[in-house]
Amino acid sequence: LNIFPDNIVGIALYQTVTTYVYIGRNNTTNESMFRRNVGTDDGTNMIGVIFVCVTFGLASSAAKERGIPFLEFFASLAEVVLKLIRAFLQLTPVGVCFMIAGAVLKVDNIGESFAKLGMFVVTVVVGIAVLAVIEVLFYFACTRKNPFTPIKHMARAWFIVFATTSAIVGVPEIIEGCDEMGVRRATSRFVAPLAATLKADGSAIFIAASGVFIAQMEGFGDNAGKIVVIWLLTCALVIAIPHIPSSSVVIILTVLSSVGVPVEQVSLLYATEWLLDRIRSGMSCASTFYCVVYTEYMTIRKGDTNLDDDEYDEAVSELSKAKSLTSAA
């Protein structure tokens, strides 16, 4: 029912919830009987939002020229919302301070809550570390090359990403590191920006762990259905994470609202966000670099020797000239 909403406006306000009420036992079979009730609950129906967006996106694409005004409207709306978000970000330090204070005041046992928060940090860090080991082993198993060689060339990019908490900022340094490692420009210039935009391995671990952590804090830890939905929504939304600091927390709010988990405790995550945001951004940087060098290995292995560096520069130059002539015309 949530994936096919009956009210497009309502998906931003409520979601359909199915409950089963015990009404007694069957006198013949002695089995428990339940009545199925379908109602609504406050919170964004994120599954419905995704379905509606995909549907309208495909329809507007199929409409071609006549769908352009529709797309331009939402592009303009996105710019307006982005301006508002940037304005609100200026008040983030003050707002976060009061959010954490409010969450702490509502906690009955502060020591126990901070102990759980510490275990949450350990869980996220261990998860990201395991992912890093898997990537290194995968690179070694597939290429039979020293898996630590890329680390030397990505170090500068990693430190920049760690400081700025944005994988996109480190793309120029990633490309420069790839050049130092001998990766062809055609590969690095294409794969690095694409991978940095789409890959959010560390953020996926953080969002999933945060969702489960908050669900446990609110008493939903034993609800397998909610845990599965959190995992599925994380897989779907992680690609759409904007590359701004602490953007994953916004996704967490969306995920928890979609499964009906209260979001008051999310403010506790800001106490550790300064560290975890840097760790997961660094993981995304490393994943991007390994993705580039692995792509280079696979293309060379398959005999793709097209466009060496000189030919690539020449092609870029010709393309720039063509664009200049088109603009002049």
GROMACS .gro file of C-alpha atoms in nm:
model
  329
    1LEU     CA    1   0.000   0.000   0.000
    2ASN     CA    2   0.288   0.237   0.067
    3ILE     CA    3   0.454   0.177  -0.268
    4PHE     CA    4   0.131   0.264  -0.453
    5PRO     CA    5   0.002   0.568  -0.261
    6ASP     CA    6  -0.354   0.683  -0.317
    7ASN     CA    7  -0.260   1.044  -0.241
    8ILE     CA    8   0.056   1.198  -0.385
    9VAL     CA    9   0.046   1.492  -0.144
   10GLY     CA   10  -0.017   1.264   0.151
   11ILE     CA   11   0.305   1.067   0.104
   12ALA     CA   12   0.494   1.359   0.257
   13LEU     CA   13   0.268   1.360   0.564
   14TYR     CA   14   0.168   1.004   0.651
   15GLN     CA   15   0.222   0.641   0.564
   16THR     CA   16  -0.006   0.341   0.557
   17VAL     CA   17   0.027   0.107   0.855
   18THR     CA   18  -0.122  -0.240   0.888
   19THR     CA   19  -0.203  -0.373   1.235
   20TYR     CA   20  -0.355  -0.700   1.352
   21VAL     CA   21  -0.589  -0.703   1.651
   22TYR     CA   22  -0.650  -1.023   1.845
   23ILE     CA   23  -1.023  -1.099   1.854
   24GLY     CA   24  -1.029  -1.446   2.011
   25ARG     CA   25  -1.004  -1.812   1.916
   26ASN     CA   26  -1.185  -2.019   1.659
   27ASN     CA   27  -1.416  -2.262   1.839
   28THR     CA   28  -1.366  -2.526   1.573
   29THR     CA   29  -0.992  -2.519   1.511
   30ASN     CA   30  -0.888  -2.348   1.836
   31GLU     CA   31  -0.666  -2.114   1.633
   32SER     CA   32  -0.611  -1.752   1.723
   33MET     CA   33  -0.806  -1.506   1.511
   34PHE     CA   34  -0.691  -1.158   1.421
   35ARG     CA   35  -0.861  -0.866   1.252
   36ARG     CA   36  -0.656  -0.677   0.996
   37ASN     CA   37  -0.676  -0.300   1.030
   38VAL     CA   38  -0.528  -0.063   0.774
   39GLY     CA   39  -0.468   0.291   0.891
   40THR     CA   40  -0.219   0.574   0.871
   41ASP     CA   41   0.067   0.694   1.085
   42ASP     CA   42   0.253   1.024   1.092
   43GLY     CA   43   0.576   1.026   0.894
   44THR     CA   44   0.700   1.047   0.538
   45ASN     CA   45   0.616   0.752   0.316
   46MET     CA   46   0.964   0.729   0.165
   47ILE     CA   47   0.888   0.417  -0.036
   48GLY     CA   48   0.597   0.598  -0.200
   49VAL     CA   49   0.812   0.905  -0.261
   50ILE     CA   50   1.074   0.697  -0.442
   51PHE     CA   51   0.811   0.520  -0.652
   52VAL     CA   52   0.637   0.845  -0.749
   53CYS     CA   53   0.967   1.015  -0.834
   54VAL     CA   54   1.080   0.726  -1.052
   55THR     CA   55   0.742   0.711  -1.226
   56PHE     CA   56   0.726   1.083  -1.300
   57GLY     CA   57   1.092   1.084  -1.403
   58LEU     CA   58   1.036   0.810  -1.659
   59ALA     CA   59   0.719   0.977  -1.784
   60SER     CA   60   0.886   1.318  -1.823
   61SER     CA   61   1.176   1.156  -2.005
   62ALA     CA   62   0.936   0.983  -2.242
   63ALA     CA   63   0.761   1.315  -2.308
   64LYS     CA   64   1.090   1.455  -2.446
   65GLU     CA   65   1.059   1.825  -2.539
   66ARG     CA   66   0.716   1.865  -2.381
   67GLY     CA   67   0.849   1.731  -2.052
   68ILE     CA   68   1.129   1.988  -2.029
   69PRO     CA   69   0.918   2.255  -1.846
   70PHE     CA   70   0.822   1.993  -1.589
   71LEU     CA   71   1.188   1.906  -1.528
   72GLU     CA   72   1.292   2.271  -1.518
   73PHE     CA   73   1.030   2.343  -1.252
   74PHE     CA   74   1.170   2.080  -1.018
   75ALA     CA   75   1.527   2.183  -1.098
   76SER     CA   76   1.435   2.538  -0.997
   77LEU     CA   77   1.260   2.408  -0.685
   78ALA     CA   78   1.571   2.211  -0.591
   79GLU     CA   79   1.785   2.526  -0.620
   80VAL     CA   80   1.546   2.722  -0.397
   81VAL     CA   81   1.545   2.447  -0.134
   82LEU     CA   82   1.924   2.426  -0.152
   83LYS     CA   83   1.950   2.800  -0.083
   84LEU     CA   84   1.729   2.758   0.223
   85ILE     CA   85   1.933   2.462   0.347
   86ARG     CA   86   2.256   2.659   0.313
   87ALA     CA   87   2.103   2.942   0.513
   88PHE     CA   88   1.994   2.701   0.786
   89LEU     CA   89   2.342   2.546   0.792
   90GLN     CA   90   2.477   2.877   0.919
   91LEU     CA   91   2.284   2.815   1.240
   92THR     CA   92   2.395   2.453   1.271
   93PRO     CA   93   2.643   2.496   1.562
   94VAL     CA   94   2.385   2.666   1.784
   95GLY     CA   95   2.105   2.434   1.678
   96VAL     CA   96   2.308   2.119   1.733
   97CYS     CA   97   2.406   2.236   2.081
   98PHE     CA   98   2.043   2.272   2.185
   99MET     CA   99   1.941   1.948   2.010
  100ILE     CA  100   2.201   1.747   2.202
  101ALA     CA  101   2.110   1.921   2.527
  102GLY     CA  102   1.741   1.845   2.474
  103ALA     CA  103   1.809   1.480   2.397
  104VAL     CA  104   2.035   1.441   2.702
  105LEU     CA  105   1.774   1.592   2.934
  106LYS     CA  106   1.518   1.333   2.822
  107VAL     CA  107   1.750   1.041   2.900
  108ASP     CA  108   1.686   0.864   3.229
  109ASN     CA  109   2.029   0.703   3.257
  110ILE     CA  110   2.290   0.927   3.095
  111GLY     CA  111   2.579   0.692   3.166
  112GLU     CA  112   2.406   0.396   3.002
  113SER     CA  113   2.304   0.604   2.700
  114PHE     CA  114   2.657   0.728   2.641
  115ALA     CA  115   2.789   0.375   2.681
  116LYS     CA  116   2.549   0.265   2.407
  117LEU     CA  117   2.660   0.560   2.197
  118GLY     CA  118   3.021   0.452   2.242
  119MET     CA  119   2.937   0.099   2.126
  120PHE     CA  120   2.761   0.251   1.827
  121VAL     CA  121   3.078   0.440   1.734
  122VAL     CA  122   3.283   0.121   1.770
  123THR     CA  123   3.033  -0.066   1.551
  124VAL     CA  124   3.054   0.191   1.272
  125VAL     CA  125   3.434   0.213   1.285
  126VAL     CA  126   3.471  -0.166   1.283
  127GLY     CA  127   3.224  -0.194   0.995
  128ILE     CA  128   3.417   0.060   0.788
  129ALA     CA  129   3.747  -0.111   0.876
  130VAL     CA  130   3.610  -0.447   0.762
  131LEU     CA  131   3.494  -0.288   0.437
  132ALA     CA  132   3.841  -0.140   0.383
  133VAL     CA  133   4.004  -0.481   0.436
  134ILE     CA  134   3.759  -0.642   0.193
  135GLU     CA  135   3.837  -0.383  -0.075
  136VAL     CA  136   4.212  -0.430  -0.034
  137LEU     CA  137   4.180  -0.810  -0.050
  138PHE     CA  138   3.947  -0.787  -0.350
  139TYR     CA  139   4.194  -0.567  -0.536
  140PHE     CA  140   4.479  -0.806  -0.459
  141ALA     CA  141   4.278  -1.116  -0.551
  142CYS     CA  142   4.168  -0.972  -0.885
  143THR     CA  143   4.486  -0.795  -0.996
  144ARG     CA  144   4.763  -0.986  -0.814
  145LYS     CA  145   4.929  -0.650  -0.752
  146ASN     CA  146   5.051  -0.489  -0.433
  147PRO     CA  147   4.728  -0.358  -0.273
  148PHE     CA  148   4.918  -0.098  -0.070
  149THR     CA  149   5.059   0.086  -0.370
  150PRO     CA  150   4.736   0.285  -0.427
  151ILE     CA  151   4.738   0.390  -0.062
  152LYS     CA  152   5.063   0.581  -0.112
  153HIS     CA  153   4.920   0.772  -0.406
  154MET     CA  154   4.582   0.842  -0.247
  155ALA     CA  155   4.722   0.973   0.083
  156ARG     CA  156   4.701   1.341  -0.011
  157ALA     CA  157   4.345   1.307  -0.137
  158TRP     CA  158   4.246   1.112   0.174
  159PHE     CA  159   4.371   1.383   0.409
  160ILE     CA  160   4.186   1.652   0.213
  161VAL     CA  161   3.863   1.452   0.222
  162PHE     CA  162   3.913   1.377   0.591
  163ALA     CA  163   3.948   1.748   0.665
  164THR     CA  164   3.658   1.866   0.448
  165THR     CA  165   3.422   1.566   0.503
  166SER     CA  166   3.334   1.560   0.134
  167ALA     CA  167   3.457   1.302  -0.116
  168ILE     CA  168   3.382   1.535  -0.408
  169VAL     CA  169   3.636   1.789  -0.284
  170GLY     CA  170   3.910   1.529  -0.313
  171VAL     CA  171   3.840   1.433  -0.675
  172PRO     CA  172   4.116   1.657  -0.823
  173GLU     CA  173   4.369   1.505  -0.584
  174ILE     CA  174   4.242   1.156  -0.663
  175ILE     CA  175   4.293   1.222  -1.033
  176GLU     CA  176   4.641   1.358  -0.967
  177GLY     CA  177   4.726   1.050  -0.763
  178CYS     CA  178   4.601   0.829  -1.045
  179ASP     CA  179   4.826   1.017  -1.288
  180GLU     CA  180   5.122   0.954  -1.059
  181MET     CA  181   5.033   0.586  -1.052
  182GLY     CA  182   5.025   0.569  -1.432
  183VAL     CA  183   4.650   0.543  -1.482
  184ARG     CA  184   4.540   0.669  -1.822
  185ARG     CA  185   4.367   1.004  -1.820
  186ALA     CA  186   4.068   0.874  -2.011
  187THR     CA  187   4.003   0.630  -1.727
  188SER     CA  188   4.073   0.854  -1.430
  189ARG     CA  189   3.883   1.156  -1.567
  190PHE     CA  190   3.574   0.947  -1.627
  191VAL     CA  191   3.569   0.700  -1.338
  192ALA     CA  192   3.686   0.922  -1.051
  193PRO     CA  193   3.404   1.183  -1.064
  194LEU     CA  194   3.145   0.913  -1.133
  195ALA     CA  195   3.260   0.690  -0.848
  196ALA     CA  196   3.294   0.980  -0.605
  197THR     CA  197   2.937   1.081  -0.681
  198LEU     CA  198   2.779   0.737  -0.657
  199LYS     CA  199   2.994   0.551  -0.404
  200ALA     CA  200   2.896   0.603  -0.043
  201ASP     CA  201   3.010   0.282   0.121
  202GLY     CA  202   3.097   0.439   0.453
  203SER     CA  203   2.776   0.639   0.463
  204ALA     CA  204   2.573   0.324   0.396
  205ILE     CA  205   2.730   0.154   0.698
  206PHE     CA  206   2.672   0.462   0.912
  207ILE     CA  207   2.308   0.505   0.809
  208ALA     CA  208   2.219   0.139   0.858
  209ALA     CA  209   2.394   0.123   1.196
  210SER     CA  210   2.238   0.453   1.305
  211GLY     CA  211   1.891   0.338   1.208
  212VAL     CA  212   1.925   0.018   1.408
  213PHE     CA  213   2.081   0.207   1.701
  214ILE     CA  214   1.799   0.461   1.722
  215ALA     CA  215   1.540   0.186   1.679
  216GLN     CA  216   1.692   0.002   1.974
  217MET     CA  217   1.700   0.321   2.181
  218GLU     CA  218   1.329   0.368   2.113
  219GLY     CA  219   1.241   0.006   2.191
  220PHE     CA  220   1.205  -0.126   1.835
  221GLY     CA  221   1.521  -0.336   1.835
  222ASP     CA  222   1.334  -0.668   1.825
  223ASN     CA  223   1.115  -0.569   1.530
  224ALA     CA  224   1.269  -0.759   1.239
  225GLY     CA  225   1.033  -0.599   0.988
  226LYS     CA  226   1.151  -0.248   1.070
  227ILE     CA  227   1.515  -0.355   1.060
  228VAL     CA  228   1.471  -0.505   0.713
  229VAL     CA  229   1.295  -0.192   0.586
  230ILE     CA  230   1.575   0.025   0.728
  231TRP     CA  231   1.825  -0.185   0.536
  232LEU     CA  232   1.626  -0.166   0.212
  233LEU     CA  233   1.575   0.209   0.237
  234THR     CA  234   1.944   0.259   0.310
  235CYS     CA  235   2.034   0.069  -0.007
  236ALA     CA  236   1.793   0.282  -0.209
  237LEU     CA  237   1.875   0.624  -0.061
  238VAL     CA  238   2.250   0.598  -0.022
  239ILE     CA  239   2.299   0.685  -0.390
  240ALA     CA  240   2.110   1.012  -0.342
  241ILE     CA  241   2.317   1.141  -0.050
  242PRO     CA  242   2.419   1.503  -0.118
  243HIS     CA  243   2.789   1.571  -0.077
  244ILE     CA  244   2.763   1.816   0.209
  245PRO     CA  245   2.878   1.767   0.570
  246SER     CA  246   2.645   1.560   0.792
  247SER     CA  247   2.408   1.492   0.504
  248SER     CA  248   2.375   1.129   0.616
  249VAL     CA  249   2.192   1.243   0.929
  250VAL     CA  250   1.917   1.387   0.709
  251ILE     CA  251   1.884   1.051   0.536
  252ILE     CA  252   1.860   0.882   0.877
  253LEU     CA  253   1.567   1.107   0.967
  254THR     CA  254   1.397   1.010   0.643
  255VAL     CA  255   1.456   0.639   0.695
  256LEU     CA  256   1.334   0.636   1.055
  257SER     CA  257   1.026   0.841   0.971
  258SER     CA  258   0.942   0.594   0.696
  259VAL     CA  259   0.937   0.299   0.937
  260GLY     CA  260   0.755   0.483   1.214
  261VAL     CA  261   1.047   0.511   1.458
  262PRO     CA  262   1.058   0.834   1.665
  263VAL     CA  263   1.346   1.059   1.565
  264GLU     CA  264   1.400   1.252   1.887
  265GLN     CA  265   1.710   1.048   1.976
  266VAL     CA  266   1.878   1.123   1.642
  267SER     CA  267   2.024   1.440   1.790
  268LEU     CA  268   2.256   1.219   1.997
  269LEU     CA  269   2.435   1.124   1.676
  270TYR     CA  270   2.563   1.480   1.639
  271ALA     CA  271   2.787   1.421   1.940
  272THR     CA  272   2.993   1.178   1.731
  273GLU     CA  273   2.922   1.317   1.385
  274TRP     CA  274   3.240   1.526   1.371
  275LEU     CA  275   3.447   1.206   1.383
  276LEU     CA  276   3.231   0.952   1.199
  277ASP     CA  277   3.164   1.190   0.911
  278ARG     CA  278   3.536   1.219   0.848
  279ILE     CA  279   3.595   0.846   0.875
  280ARG     CA  280   3.322   0.752   0.629
  281SER     CA  281   3.425   1.030   0.388
  282GLY     CA  282   3.779   0.895   0.395
  283MET     CA  283   3.641   0.549   0.321
  284SER     CA  284   3.454   0.685   0.020
  285CYS     CA  285   3.777   0.845  -0.104
  286ALA     CA  286   3.965   0.516  -0.074
  287SER     CA  287   3.684   0.327  -0.247
  288THR     CA  288   3.689   0.576  -0.533
  289PHE     CA  289   4.064   0.541  -0.581
  290TYR     CA  290   4.053   0.163  -0.579
  291CYS     CA  291   3.762   0.175  -0.823
  292VAL     CA  292   3.968   0.383  -1.066
  293VAL     CA  293   4.279   0.164  -1.054
  294TYR     CA  294   4.073  -0.155  -1.077
  295THR     CA  295   3.885  -0.019  -1.379
  296GLU     CA  296   4.219   0.067  -1.540
  297TYR     CA  297   4.342  -0.287  -1.480
  298MET     CA  298   4.029  -0.445  -1.627
  299THR     CA  299   4.026  -0.227  -1.939
  300ILE     CA  300   4.391  -0.300  -2.013
  301ARG     CA  301   4.338  -0.670  -1.945
  302LYS     CA  302   4.058  -0.680  -2.201
  303GLY     CA  303   4.285  -0.523  -2.459
  304ASP     CA  304   4.135  -0.176  -2.451
  305THR     CA  305   4.432   0.036  -2.555
  306ASN     CA  306   4.227   0.312  -2.712
  307LEU     CA  307   4.292   0.672  -2.620
  308ASP     CA  308   4.632   0.699  -2.461
  309ASP     CA  309   4.713   1.026  -2.284
  310ASP     CA  310   4.820   1.217  -2.597
  311GLU     CA  311   4.515   1.104  -2.790
  312TYR     CA  312   4.295   1.191  -2.494
  313ASP     CA  313   4.435   1.545  -2.475
  314GLU     CA  314   4.384   1.585  -2.848
  315ALA     CA  315   4.025   1.462  -2.825
  316VAL     CA  316   3.951   1.702  -2.539
  317SER     CA  317   4.104   1.989  -2.736
  318GLU     CA  318   3.895   1.908  -3.042
  319LEU     CA  319   3.582   1.884  -2.830
  320SER     CA  320   3.653   2.223  -2.673
  321LYS     CA  321   3.700   2.379  -3.016
  322ALA     CA  322   3.375   2.225  -3.136
  323LYS     CA  323   3.189   2.367  -2.836
  324SER     CA  324   3.342   2.710  -2.897
  325LEU     CA  325   3.232   2.707  -3.260
  326THR     CA  326   2.884   2.595  -3.161
  327SER     CA  327   2.855   2.874  -2.904
  328ALA     CA  328   2.978   3.132  -3.154
  329ALA     CA  329   2.724   3.015  -3.410
   0.00000   0.00000   0.00000
